[in-house]
Tab-separated table of C-alpha atoms and ligand atoms in Angstrom:
chain	number	residue	atom	x	y	z
A	252	MET	CA	-0.138	0.054	-0.287
A	253	GLN	CA	1.329	3.095	-1.116
A	254	ILE	CA	-0.042	6.056	1.290
A	255	SER	CA	0.699	9.812	0.933
A	256	THR	CA	-0.807	12.781	2.824
A	257	GLN	CA	-0.571	15.200	0.106
A	258	TYR	CA	-3.545	17.390	0.633
A	259	PHE	CA	-2.658	17.527	4.576
A	260	GLN	CA	0.787	18.836	3.710
A	261	LEU	CA	-0.729	21.883	1.777
A	262	GLY	CA	-1.086	23.326	4.988
A	263	LYS	CA	-3.396	24.600	7.684
A	264	ALA	CA	-5.237	27.058	5.568
A	265	PHE	CA	-6.915	24.164	3.782
A	266	SER	CA	-7.711	21.677	6.065
A	267	GLN	CA	-8.157	21.165	10.053
A	268	ARG	CA	-6.250	18.297	11.555
A	269	THR	CA	-8.621	16.384	13.225
A	270	SER	CA	-9.413	12.788	14.072
A	271	PRO	CA	-12.341	10.644	13.591
A	272	VAL	CA	-14.994	10.391	16.620
A	273	PRO	CA	-14.976	6.567	17.311
A	274	VAL	CA	-18.294	4.962	17.163
A	275	ALA	CA	-19.537	2.309	19.719
A	276	ASN	CA	-19.697	-1.062	17.640
A	277	PRO	CA	-18.089	-0.976	14.282
A	278	ALA	CA	-19.362	-3.805	12.223
A	279	LEU	CA	-18.394	-4.195	8.252
A	280	LEU	CA	-21.455	-4.635	6.177
A	281	LEU	CA	-20.210	-3.989	2.694
A	282	PHE	CA	-16.460	-4.229	1.361
A	283	ASN	CA	-15.663	-3.816	-2.208
A	284	GLU	CA	-13.089	-6.109	-2.779
A	285	ALA	CA	-12.279	-5.297	-6.576
A	286	LEU	CA	-11.639	-1.788	-5.549
A	287	ALA	CA	-9.820	-2.693	-2.571
A	288	GLN	CA	-7.399	-4.487	-5.253
A	289	GLU	CA	-7.066	-1.575	-7.487
A	290	LEU	CA	-5.923	0.439	-4.763
A	291	ALA	CA	-3.551	-2.578	-3.522
A	292	ILE	CA	-4.956	-2.778	-0.278
A	293	PRO	CA	-3.858	-6.033	1.504
A	294	PHE	CA	-7.091	-6.853	2.899
A	295	GLU	CA	-6.569	-10.829	3.016
A	296	GLU	CA	-4.310	-10.142	5.929
A	297	TYR	CA	-6.717	-8.519	7.748
A	298	ASP	CA	-9.988	-9.904	9.638
A	299	GLN	CA	-13.366	-8.388	9.454
A	300	GLN	CA	-13.346	-6.663	12.569
A	301	SER	CA	-9.742	-4.726	12.027
A	302	ILE	CA	-11.322	-3.752	8.434
A	303	ALA	CA	-14.464	-2.337	10.218
A	304	ASP	CA	-12.164	-0.670	12.756
A	305	PHE	CA	-10.230	1.038	9.838
A	306	PHE	CA	-13.209	2.163	7.849
A	307	SER	CA	-15.294	3.536	10.676
A	308	GLY	CA	-12.355	5.558	12.025
A	309	ASN	CA	-11.910	3.667	15.421
A	310	LYS	CA	-8.514	2.683	14.041
A	311	ILE	CA	-6.316	4.733	11.794
A	312	ILE	CA	-4.078	2.743	9.173
A	313	LYS	CA	-0.313	3.982	9.930
A	314	GLY	CA	0.619	6.465	7.432
A	315	PHE	CA	-2.587	8.223	7.218
A	316	THR	CA	-3.056	11.498	8.970
A	317	PRO	CA	-6.995	12.527	9.167
A	318	ILE	CA	-8.137	15.983	8.033
A	319	ALA	CA	-11.441	17.973	7.661
A	320	GLN	CA	-11.159	19.889	4.272
A	321	ALA	CA	-12.110	23.571	4.093
A	322	TYR	CA	-14.435	24.809	1.166
A	323	SER	CA	-17.130	27.176	0.355
A	324	GLY	CA	-20.036	26.881	-2.212
A	325	HIS	CA	-22.940	28.081	-3.707
A	326	GLN	CA	-25.864	26.552	-2.608
A	327	PHE	CA	-29.089	26.670	-4.907
A	328	GLY	CA	-27.627	29.757	-6.228
A	329	HIS	CA	-26.633	31.426	-2.749
A	330	PHE	CA	-23.030	31.519	-1.616
A	331	ASN	CA	-22.004	30.047	1.791
A	332	PRO	CA	-18.462	30.879	2.653
A	333	GLN	CA	-17.975	28.396	5.275
A	334	LEU	CA	-18.736	24.993	4.463
A	335	GLY	CA	-16.112	22.109	4.645
A	336	ASP	CA	-16.183	18.678	5.820
A	337	GLY	CA	-18.752	18.714	8.682
A	338	ARG	CA	-18.605	15.089	8.955
A	339	ALA	CA	-16.062	13.666	6.849
A	340	HIS	CA	-12.539	13.076	7.217
A	341	LEU	CA	-9.696	12.430	4.537
A	342	LEU	CA	-7.615	9.902	5.815
A	343	GLY	CA	-5.028	10.739	3.172
A	344	GLU	CA	-4.444	9.110	-0.545
A	345	LEU	CA	-3.408	5.789	-1.674
A	346	THR	CA	-1.710	5.159	-5.158
A	347	ASP	CA	-3.536	2.759	-7.122
A	348	LYS	CA	-1.942	-0.153	-9.424
A	349	THR	CA	-2.131	2.356	-12.275
A	350	GLY	CA	-0.098	4.585	-10.372
A	351	GLN	CA	-2.996	7.186	-10.022
A	352	VAL	CA	-3.284	9.076	-6.669
A	353	ARG	CA	-6.866	8.360	-5.012
A	354	ASP	CA	-8.346	10.009	-1.966
A	355	ILE	CA	-9.610	7.873	0.679
A	356	GLN	CA	-12.317	9.464	2.811
A	357	LEU	CA	-14.779	8.742	5.582
A	358	LYS	CA	-17.966	10.051	5.792
A	359	GLY	CA	-20.300	10.233	8.932
A	360	SER	CA	-17.024	9.773	10.818
A	361	GLY	CA	-17.795	12.570	13.460
A	362	ILE	CA	-17.784	16.430	13.888
A	363	SER	CA	-14.971	18.939	12.867
A	364	GLN	CA	-14.710	22.505	13.068
A	365	PHE	CA	-17.118	22.729	9.904
A	366	SER	CA	-19.943	20.886	11.250
A	367	ARG	CA	-21.912	24.088	12.261
A	368	ARG	CA	-24.665	22.500	13.883
A	369	GLY	CA	-24.698	18.902	12.412
A	370	ASP	CA	-23.835	15.825	14.129
A	371	GLY	CA	-21.234	14.609	12.005
A	372	ARG	CA	-22.949	11.120	11.240
A	373	CYS	CA	-24.471	9.575	8.462
A	374	ALA	CA	-27.689	7.263	8.349
A	375	LEU	CA	-27.092	3.636	7.204
A	376	GLY	CA	-29.747	3.985	4.548
A	377	PRO	CA	-28.116	6.700	2.558
A	378	ALA	CA	-24.758	5.342	2.970
A	379	LEU	CA	-26.014	1.966	1.395
A	380	ARG	CA	-27.939	4.057	-1.178
A	381	GLU	CA	-24.574	5.830	-2.079
A	382	TYR	CA	-22.885	2.450	-2.304
A	383	ILE	CA	-25.392	1.072	-4.959
A	384	MET	CA	-25.710	4.033	-6.800
A	385	SER	CA	-21.863	4.635	-7.308
A	386	GLU	CA	-21.358	1.093	-8.275
A	387	ALA	CA	-24.321	1.288	-10.663
A	388	MET	CA	-22.603	4.618	-12.162
A	389	TYR	CA	-19.318	2.685	-12.295
A	390	ALA	CA	-20.848	0.068	-13.983
A	391	LEU	CA	-22.588	2.437	-16.776
A	392	ARG	CA	-19.315	3.825	-17.276
A	393	VAL	CA	-20.357	7.163	-15.752
A	394	PRO	CA	-17.246	8.877	-14.116
A	395	THR	CA	-17.728	8.587	-10.391
A	396	THR	CA	-16.281	8.712	-7.037
A	397	ARG	CA	-16.860	4.965	-5.325
A	398	CYS	CA	-17.262	3.210	-2.252
A	399	LEU	CA	-14.844	0.951	-0.602
A	400	ALA	CA	-16.777	0.050	2.436
A	401	VAL	CA	-20.083	0.506	4.489
A	402	VAL	CA	-19.658	0.077	8.414
A	403	ALA	CA	-22.354	-0.149	10.619
A	404	THR	CA	-21.573	2.007	13.605
A	405	GLY	CA	-23.897	0.225	16.287
A	406	GLU	CA	-24.989	3.943	17.264
A	407	GLN	CA	-28.370	5.731	16.521
A	408	VAL	CA	-28.589	8.717	14.363
A	409	TYR	CA	-31.183	11.153	14.828
A	410	ARG	CA	-32.962	12.770	11.848
A	411	GLU	CA	-37.030	13.185	11.729
A	412	ARG	CA	-36.651	9.977	13.870
A	413	ALA	CA	-33.833	7.603	14.913
A	414	TYR	CA	-31.820	5.653	12.170
A	415	PRO	CA	-28.988	3.214	12.602
A	416	GLY	CA	-25.852	4.663	11.821
A	417	ALA	CA	-23.031	4.119	9.299
A	418	VAL	CA	-19.661	5.220	7.810
A	419	VAL	CA	-19.115	5.134	4.339
A	420	THR	CA	-15.711	5.067	2.801
A	421	ARG	CA	-14.975	7.190	-0.421
A	422	VAL	CA	-12.791	6.780	-3.161
A	423	ALA	CA	-12.149	9.903	-5.559
A	424	GLN	CA	-9.463	10.998	-7.583
A	425	SER	CA	-9.613	14.060	-5.170
A	426	HIS	CA	-12.117	16.144	-3.206
A	427	ILE	CA	-11.243	19.437	-4.634
A	428	ARG	CA	-14.420	20.970	-5.255
A	429	VAL	CA	-15.305	24.156	-7.491
A	430	GLY	CA	-16.134	25.349	-3.947
A	431	THR	CA	-12.411	24.876	-2.615
A	432	PHE	CA	-11.279	27.670	-4.931
A	433	GLN	CA	-14.548	29.641	-3.939
A	434	TYR	CA	-13.135	29.223	-0.284
A	435	PHE	CA	-9.558	30.898	-0.686
A	436	ALA	CA	-11.074	33.822	-3.274
A	437	ALA	CA	-14.021	34.601	-1.432
A	438	ARG	CA	-10.870	35.318	1.658
A	439	LYS	CA	-8.737	36.868	-1.024
A	440	ASP	CA	-5.871	34.457	-0.517
A	441	THR	CA	-4.369	34.717	-3.626
A	442	GLU	CA	-1.126	32.657	-2.260
A	443	SER	CA	-3.428	29.623	-0.981
A	444	LEU	CA	-5.459	29.845	-4.125
A	445	LYS	CA	-2.321	29.607	-6.304
A	446	LYS	CA	-1.142	26.335	-4.244
A	447	LEU	CA	-4.193	24.974	-4.640
A	448	THR	CA	-4.407	25.407	-8.397
A	449	HIS	CA	-0.563	24.412	-8.684
A	450	PHE	CA	-1.483	21.183	-6.533
A	451	ALA	CA	-4.658	20.347	-8.719
A	452	ILE	CA	-2.533	20.522	-11.879
A	453	LYS	CA	-0.018	18.186	-10.802
A	454	ARG	CA	-2.767	15.769	-9.317
A	455	HIS	CA	-5.458	15.676	-12.052
A	456	PHE	CA	-3.425	17.443	-15.511
A	457	PRO	CA	0.302	16.488	-15.396
A	458	GLU	CA	0.106	16.970	-18.800
A	459	ILE	CA	0.242	20.867	-18.138
A	460	GLU	CA	3.973	21.006	-17.095
A	461	VAL	CA	4.614	23.333	-13.967
A	462	GLN	CA	7.548	24.076	-12.126
A	463	ALA	CA	8.125	22.810	-8.360
A	464	ASP	CA	7.698	26.494	-7.097
A	465	ALA	CA	3.898	27.350	-7.202
A	466	GLU	CA	4.390	30.893	-6.897
A	467	LEU	CA	5.798	30.478	-10.501
A	468	LEU	CA	2.471	29.622	-11.932
A	469	SER	CA	1.846	31.665	-15.017
A	470	SER	CA	-1.145	32.951	-16.457
A	471	GLU	CA	-0.845	30.266	-19.528
A	472	GLN	CA	-0.589	27.569	-17.100
A	473	VAL	CA	-3.934	28.674	-15.220
A	474	LEU	CA	-5.914	29.138	-18.342
A	475	ALA	CA	-4.736	25.762	-19.463
A	476	PHE	CA	-5.978	24.295	-16.191
A	477	PHE	CA	-9.306	26.042	-16.350
A	478	SER	CA	-9.894	24.690	-19.971
A	479	ALA	CA	-8.942	21.173	-18.724
A	480	VAL	CA	-11.044	21.453	-15.589
A	481	ALA	CA	-14.091	22.763	-17.758
A	482	GLN	CA	-13.321	19.955	-20.624
A	483	LYS	CA	-13.458	17.379	-18.028
A	484	GLN	CA	-16.888	18.116	-17.177
A	485	VAL	CA	-18.085	17.583	-20.454
A	486	PRO	CA	-18.146	13.351	-20.240
A	487	LEU	CA	-19.675	13.649	-17.017
A	488	ILE	CA	-22.814	15.625	-17.876
A	489	MET	CA	-23.178	13.667	-21.309
A	490	ALA	CA	-22.727	10.366	-19.179
A	491	TRP	CA	-25.744	11.595	-16.897
A	492	MET	CA	-27.859	12.651	-19.973
A	493	ARG	CA	-27.160	9.271	-21.787
A	494	VAL	CA	-28.457	7.075	-18.859
A	495	GLY	CA	-30.847	9.558	-16.788
A	496	PHE	CA	-29.208	10.362	-13.989
A	497	ILE	CA	-30.351	13.636	-11.951
A	498	HIS	CA	-27.903	14.549	-9.674
A	499	GLY	CA	-30.068	16.915	-7.498
A	500	VAL	CA	-27.795	18.977	-6.145
A	501	MET	CA	-25.218	20.581	-8.227
A	502	ASN	CA	-23.988	22.894	-5.879
A	503	THR	CA	-20.725	24.456	-6.591
A	504	ASP	CA	-19.118	22.592	-3.307
A	505	ASN	CA	-20.611	19.377	-5.091
A	506	THR	CA	-18.809	19.669	-8.182
A	507	ALA	CA	-15.386	18.038	-8.445
A	508	ILE	CA	-12.877	19.544	-10.820
A	509	SER	CA	-11.875	15.789	-11.760
A	510	GLY	CA	-15.235	15.664	-13.463
A	511	GLU	CA	-16.554	12.549	-11.415
A	512	THR	CA	-19.792	12.437	-9.819
A	513	ILE	CA	-19.651	13.270	-6.380
A	514	ASP	CA	-22.423	13.532	-3.600
A	515	PHE	CA	-25.195	11.071	-4.151
A	516	GLY	CA	-27.287	12.724	-1.286
A	517	PRO	CA	-30.719	13.423	-3.493
A	518	CYS	CA	-29.736	12.064	-7.027
A	519	ALA	CA	-32.416	9.832	-8.549
A	520	MET	CA	-33.055	8.255	-12.063
A	521	MET	CA	-35.653	9.594	-14.445
A	522	ASN	CA	-37.961	7.059	-15.814
A	523	ASN	CA	-40.577	8.831	-18.303
A	524	TYR	CA	-38.620	11.438	-20.222
A	525	HIS	CA	-39.205	14.913	-19.258
A	526	ARG	CA	-36.260	17.588	-19.090
A	527	ASP	CA	-38.241	19.127	-16.039
A	528	THR	CA	-37.928	15.781	-14.131
A	529	VAL	CA	-37.020	16.719	-10.322
A	530	PHE	CA	-37.009	14.516	-7.142
A	531	SER	CA	-35.410	16.182	-4.589
A	532	SER	CA	-37.647	17.436	-1.937
A	533	ILE	CA	-35.789	20.777	-1.579
A	534	ASP	CA	-35.349	21.707	-5.132
A	535	LYS	CA	-38.665	23.691	-5.625
A	536	ASN	CA	-37.745	25.715	-8.714
A	537	GLY	CA	-36.241	22.932	-10.584
A	538	ARG	CA	-32.800	24.378	-10.634
A	539	TYR	CA	-31.481	21.105	-10.923
A	540	ALA	CA	-33.569	19.248	-12.905
A	541	PHE	CA	-32.712	16.693	-15.521
A	542	GLY	CA	-32.772	19.126	-18.463
A	543	GLU	CA	-30.950	21.851	-16.527
A	544	GLN	CA	-27.426	19.895	-16.073
A	545	MET	CA	-25.880	21.246	-18.971
A	546	THR	CA	-26.516	24.867	-18.147
A	547	ILE	CA	-26.067	24.397	-14.308
A	548	MET	CA	-22.384	22.913	-15.306
A	549	GLN	CA	-21.698	26.101	-17.020
A	550	TRP	CA	-22.933	28.186	-14.154
A	551	ASN	CA	-20.607	26.352	-11.792
A	552	MET	CA	-17.518	26.654	-14.254
A	553	THR	CA	-17.864	30.444	-14.447
A	554	ARG	CA	-18.170	30.542	-10.700
A	555	LEU	CA	-14.758	28.520	-10.807
A	556	ALA	CA	-13.399	30.961	-13.359
A	557	GLU	CA	-14.054	33.797	-11.402
A	558	THR	CA	-11.943	32.609	-8.465
A	559	LEU	CA	-9.035	32.337	-10.940
A	560	LEU	CA	-9.365	35.572	-12.486
A	561	PRO	CA	-6.259	37.348	-10.106
A	562	LEU	CA	-4.154	34.287	-11.310
A	563	VAL	CA	-4.619	35.092	-14.717
A	564	SER	CA	-3.650	38.904	-14.436
A	565	ASP	CA	-3.778	41.698	-12.188
A	566	ASP	CA	-6.036	43.491	-14.702
A	567	GLU	CA	-9.307	41.935	-13.799
A	568	GLU	CA	-10.703	43.088	-17.455
A	569	LYS	CA	-7.726	41.326	-19.497
A	570	SER	CA	-8.551	38.292	-17.323
A	571	VAL	CA	-12.131	38.130	-18.201
A	572	ALA	CA	-11.090	38.620	-21.952
A	573	LEU	CA	-8.960	35.618	-21.804
A	574	VAL	CA	-11.172	33.167	-20.080
A	575	GLN	CA	-14.379	34.173	-21.554
A	576	PRO	CA	-13.355	32.130	-24.954
A	577	LEU	CA	-13.019	29.137	-22.491
A	578	LEU	CA	-16.622	29.373	-21.584
A	579	THR	CA	-17.743	29.800	-24.838
A	580	LYS	CA	-15.574	26.778	-25.904
A	581	LEU	CA	-17.243	24.799	-23.100
A	582	HIS	CA	-20.729	25.959	-24.358
A	583	GLU	CA	-19.909	24.873	-27.653
A	584	ASN	CA	-18.649	21.621	-26.636
A	585	LEU	CA	-21.667	20.722	-24.418
A	586	THR	CA	-24.006	21.275	-27.220
A	587	GLN	CA	-22.118	19.268	-30.013
A	588	SER	CA	-21.256	16.194	-27.515
A	589	TYR	CA	-25.045	16.215	-26.761
A	590	LEU	CA	-25.887	15.749	-30.297
A	591	GLN	CA	-23.135	13.477	-30.861
A	592	MET	CA	-24.114	11.225	-27.553
A	593	MET	CA	-27.867	11.436	-28.579
A	594	ALA	CA	-26.951	10.126	-31.980
A	595	GLU	CA	-24.947	7.445	-30.457
A	596	LYS	CA	-28.107	6.332	-28.492
A	597	LEU	CA	-29.538	6.045	-31.850
A	598	GLY	CA	-27.068	3.606	-33.571
A	599	ILE	CA	-25.890	7.020	-35.730
A	600	ILE	CA	-22.113	6.054	-36.475
A	601	ASP	CA	-21.229	9.014	-38.640
A	602	PHE	CA	-23.083	11.781	-36.834
A	603	LYS	CA	-23.860	14.981	-39.238
A	604	ASP	CA	-25.325	18.201	-38.518
A	605	ASP	CA	-28.424	17.295	-40.080
A	606	ASP	CA	-28.718	14.471	-37.801
A	607	GLN	CA	-30.024	17.352	-35.679
A	608	THR	CA	-33.723	17.422	-36.668
A	609	LEU	CA	-33.907	13.700	-35.982
A	610	ILE	CA	-32.731	14.118	-32.573
A	611	THR	CA	-34.967	17.240	-31.842
A	612	GLN	CA	-37.976	15.287	-33.123
A	613	LEU	CA	-36.974	12.170	-30.945
A	614	ILE	CA	-37.124	14.490	-27.681
A	615	HIS	CA	-40.547	15.988	-28.542
A	616	LEU	CA	-41.769	12.774	-29.345
A	617	LEU	CA	-40.354	11.236	-25.793
A	618	GLU	CA	-41.959	14.081	-23.832
A	619	THR	CA	-45.322	14.315	-25.536
A	620	ASN	CA	-45.724	10.330	-25.594
A	621	GLU	CA	-44.493	10.203	-21.903
A	622	VAL	CA	-42.693	7.057	-22.512
A	623	ASP	CA	-39.943	5.387	-20.393
A	624	TYR	CA	-36.539	6.796	-21.261
A	625	THR	CA	-34.405	3.635	-20.613
A	626	GLN	CA	-37.055	1.214	-22.219
A	627	THR	CA	-37.827	3.062	-25.246
A	628	PHE	CA	-34.103	3.120	-26.118
A	629	VAL	CA	-33.651	-0.880	-25.412
A	630	LYS	CA	-36.622	-1.151	-27.736
A	631	LEU	CA	-35.211	1.111	-30.497
A	632	THR	CA	-32.026	-1.019	-29.994
A	633	ASP	CA	-33.995	-4.179	-30.529
A	634	ALA	CA	-35.774	-2.584	-33.453
A	635	ALA	CA	-32.498	-1.832	-35.268
A	636	LEU	CA	-32.444	-5.470	-36.308
A	637	ASN	CA	-35.616	-7.201	-35.223
A	638	GLU	CA	-38.706	-6.442	-37.261
A	639	LYS	CA	-41.275	-7.743	-34.554
A	640	VAL	CA	-40.796	-4.902	-32.221
A	641	HIS	CA	-41.420	-2.138	-35.021
A	642	HIS	CA	-45.122	-2.320	-34.554
A	643	GLU	CA	-45.375	-0.744	-31.240
A	644	LEU	CA	-42.585	1.688	-31.906
A	645	ARG	CA	-44.444	2.953	-35.039
A	646	ALA	CA	-47.449	3.731	-32.712
A	647	VAL	CA	-45.406	6.028	-30.694
A	648	PHE	CA	-42.941	7.551	-33.189
A	649	GLY	CA	-44.998	7.454	-36.500
A	650	GLN	CA	-43.144	8.928	-39.616
A	651	TRP	CA	-39.877	9.489	-37.106
A	652	PHE	CA	-39.549	5.753	-36.876
A	653	GLU	CA	-39.344	5.087	-40.610
A	654	GLN	CA	-36.910	8.322	-40.871
A	655	TRP	CA	-34.795	6.810	-38.076
A	656	GLN	CA	-34.531	3.373	-39.758
A	657	SER	CA	-33.709	4.733	-43.053
A	658	ARG	CA	-30.959	6.784	-41.217
A	659	ILE	CA	-29.368	3.717	-40.073
A	660	SER	CA	-30.213	1.353	-43.037
A	661	ALA	CA	-26.842	1.469	-44.381
A	662	ASN	CA	-25.282	-0.660	-41.600
A	663	LYS	CA	-28.000	-1.857	-39.370
A	664	ALA	CA	-25.687	-4.386	-37.221
A	665	ALA	CA	-23.077	-1.773	-36.789
A	666	ALA	CA	-26.095	0.769	-35.555
A	667	GLN	CA	-27.049	-1.878	-33.061
A	668	GLN	CA	-23.853	-2.536	-31.980
A	669	LEU	CA	-23.156	0.972	-31.051
A	670	MET	CA	-26.481	1.114	-29.473
A	671	LYS	CA	-26.241	-1.833	-27.263
A	672	LYS	CA	-22.941	0.037	-25.673
A	673	SER	CA	-25.089	3.358	-25.666
A	674	ASN	CA	-28.328	1.986	-24.101
A	675	PRO	CA	-28.366	0.419	-20.641
A	676	LEU	CA	-30.691	-2.516	-20.198
A	677	VAL	CA	-30.822	-1.695	-16.574
A	678	ILE	CA	-30.453	1.265	-14.306
A	679	PRO	CA	-30.648	1.684	-10.503
A	680	ARG	CA	-34.516	2.505	-10.567
A	681	ASN	CA	-35.718	4.544	-7.664
A	682	HIS	CA	-38.399	2.168	-6.758
A	683	HIS	CA	-35.925	-0.731	-6.797
A	684	VAL	CA	-33.203	1.284	-5.100
A	685	GLU	CA	-35.960	2.075	-2.151
A	686	LYS	CA	-37.238	-1.154	-1.993
A	687	ILE	CA	-33.684	-2.698	-1.462
A	688	LEU	CA	-33.040	-0.427	1.418
A	689	ALA	CA	-36.037	-0.853	3.194
A	690	ILE	CA	-35.466	-4.761	3.130
A	691	SER	CA	-31.506	-4.339	3.959
A	692	GLU	CA	-32.484	-1.791	6.959
A	693	GLU	CA	-35.483	-3.886	8.336
A	694	SER	CA	-33.573	-7.351	8.179
A	695	GLY	CA	-29.875	-6.396	8.372
A	696	ASP	CA	-29.650	-9.199	5.649
A	697	LEU	CA	-27.783	-7.963	2.703
A	698	THR	CA	-28.897	-10.693	0.427
A	699	ALA	CA	-31.411	-8.776	-1.945
A	700	LEU	CA	-28.692	-5.887	-1.687
A	701	HIS	CA	-25.967	-7.968	-3.098
A	702	GLU	CA	-28.256	-9.671	-5.656
A	703	PHE	CA	-29.415	-5.978	-7.053
A	704	LEU	CA	-25.808	-4.892	-7.231
A	705	THR	CA	-24.893	-8.144	-9.172
A	706	VAL	CA	-27.390	-6.880	-11.636
A	707	LEU	CA	-26.395	-3.456	-11.612
A	708	LYS	CA	-22.839	-4.278	-12.227
A	709	SER	CA	-23.751	-5.603	-15.516
A	710	PRO	CA	-26.120	-2.893	-17.203
A	711	TYR	CA	-25.114	-3.802	-21.025
A	712	THR	CA	-25.365	-7.263	-20.984
A	713	ALA	CA	-28.892	-9.112	-19.361
A	714	ILE	CA	-27.831	-11.680	-16.717
A	715	GLU	CA	-30.092	-14.197	-14.623
A	716	ASN	CA	-31.967	-11.623	-12.485
A	717	THR	CA	-31.755	-8.497	-14.770
A	718	ALA	CA	-35.584	-8.625	-15.885
A	719	ASP	CA	-36.517	-8.177	-12.385
A	720	TYR	CA	-35.252	-4.814	-12.314
A	721	GLN	CA	-36.211	-3.441	-15.591
A	722	ASP	CA	-39.743	-2.366	-15.002
A	723	ALA	CA	-40.856	1.201	-14.700
A	724	PRO	CA	-42.671	2.294	-11.622
A	725	ALA	CA	-46.510	2.174	-12.242
A	726	ASP	CA	-46.735	5.596	-11.251
A	727	ASN	CA	-43.736	7.237	-12.908
A	728	ASP	CA	-42.433	8.010	-9.250
A	729	GLU	CA	-45.111	10.779	-8.916
A	730	ASN	CA	-44.648	10.823	-5.311
A	731	TYR	CA	-41.368	9.914	-4.828
A	732	HIS	CA	-38.769	12.372	-3.257
A	733	THR	CA	-35.311	12.493	-2.484
A	734	PHE	CA	-33.695	14.199	0.659
A	735	CYS	CA	-30.280	15.654	1.042
A	736	GLY	CA	-30.137	15.517	4.813
A	737	THR	CA	-28.361	12.251	4.747
B	1688	AMP	P1	-24.062	17.812	1.439
B	1688	AMP	O1	-25.380	18.229	1.386
B	1688	AMP	O2	-23.596	16.624	1.853
B	1688	AMP	O3	-23.303	18.441	0.098
B	1688	AMP	O4	-23.393	18.774	2.564
B	1688	AMP	C1	-23.234	20.226	2.627
B	1688	AMP	C2	-22.596	20.488	3.840
B	1688	AMP	O5	-23.281	20.280	5.095
B	1688	AMP	C3	-21.152	20.337	3.911
B	1688	AMP	O6	-20.439	21.104	4.359
B	1688	AMP	C4	-21.526	18.812	4.785
B	1688	AMP	O7	-20.180	18.363	5.764
B	1688	AMP	C5	-22.488	19.539	6.020
B	1688	AMP	N1	-23.158	18.418	6.489
B	1688	AMP	C6	-24.057	17.786	5.990
B	1688	AMP	N2	-24.570	16.859	6.935
B	1688	AMP	C7	-24.247	16.785	8.042
B	1688	AMP	C8	-24.142	16.440	9.542
B	1688	AMP	N3	-24.752	15.512	9.804
B	1688	AMP	N4	-23.305	16.993	10.419
B	1688	AMP	C9	-22.282	17.783	10.053
B	1688	AMP	N5	-21.938	18.604	9.041
B	1688	AMP	C10	-23.445	18.027	8.000
B	1689	MG	MG1	-21.571	18.096	-0.293
């Protein structure tokens, strides 16, 4: 195991040195052996209890130095200068087998100076939910943070009532957020901002060559960094749009500069296609609705750009003039990538600008016919080659269906291959996730959860139980609400 504490070493301005608060009775519920192997963790050498002790925070693996990271963030558009890890501890980093440095963070591991009125804890349900959702996203080929372990604490957590508590271990390329940059920008701490940018370049974008001294960071390097971060968000948002994922709380503190999905609190999956789909109980205005995600990511990247202006030039106007084209480029890239992604869902191998009409018409038809997003694309995938299913789709799509068929007619087999890669057979549907969580929480038996996970790990290839989890909810999840207060 190759342990480091690089973020801790950035210094006091960046984090609070603080230890997890021990829990009463740690018991290992889930352990991600495949991920542990990637991270070269020699877990076979330890018994279950030792693993539970390590990933509850009751014992610290030698070499780690737990910290709570400082950050700010725009929450639903309102700036909060003081957020930070209120219930999480970054233990340090591990270098994985490919040589990539990855953060190991405990969540639900107790209070820090950033806790405000919170208890520093996490309930079991949301911990299991994060494990299920992140594993599903990973298998769906969505860039994502992952879960290494879920440990029951043997303690109660009080929300609207008492729940069993848990600690979840999160693995991320880093936990640097747009909000981390905002933290230093809000304090006009340009030196720390430079240090953070320099650190983030070295961690995430080593292709941008920098000198050892952060002070020597050039305007060009800062611009290259911003451009790289912005472009990293494109495959992320495209993957979300492709599988029908609604993050639910795209605050700037929940936007990782690595371009990974982070913070699964109120996330949900869309059933019937509608761009206004929202499940989060606190997102009253639909700021983070399914169809807003491309726009919101640009908003978040604009906030990041603002923090970097002083590093680009002392003349703010000049800085803005240099950054603005990069935001325009992000907009263009998102727009173009979206069409490309949708074209791939339709089996169009050689996307041309003309295909835009076909895609726009399809979206209109999906919305007006209120059809299930995932199931419809599975049916279309079948229809690329199989005459039998055409009848039903013709009824929904009419003339459009013939146009699409003719568009892919040059090579239908290749079209179907592409569609099979783009369109999942199964996603972590809200009603199944909730059912599995209820069974797991009530009985303490995780058999059903493991069966579900097995299916979710194979989203593009049907396996034994796949069919059990493909059904859409009868009511389109009309009364389904998700919560942040995990
Ligand atoms: P989140 O909604 O998980 O993105 O959290 C937003 C902010 O609230 C972060 O600063 C969290 O650390 C903090 N927070 C959320 N839940 C708790 C809790 N139970 N105790 C302390 N801080 C919390
Ligand atoms: Mg958060």
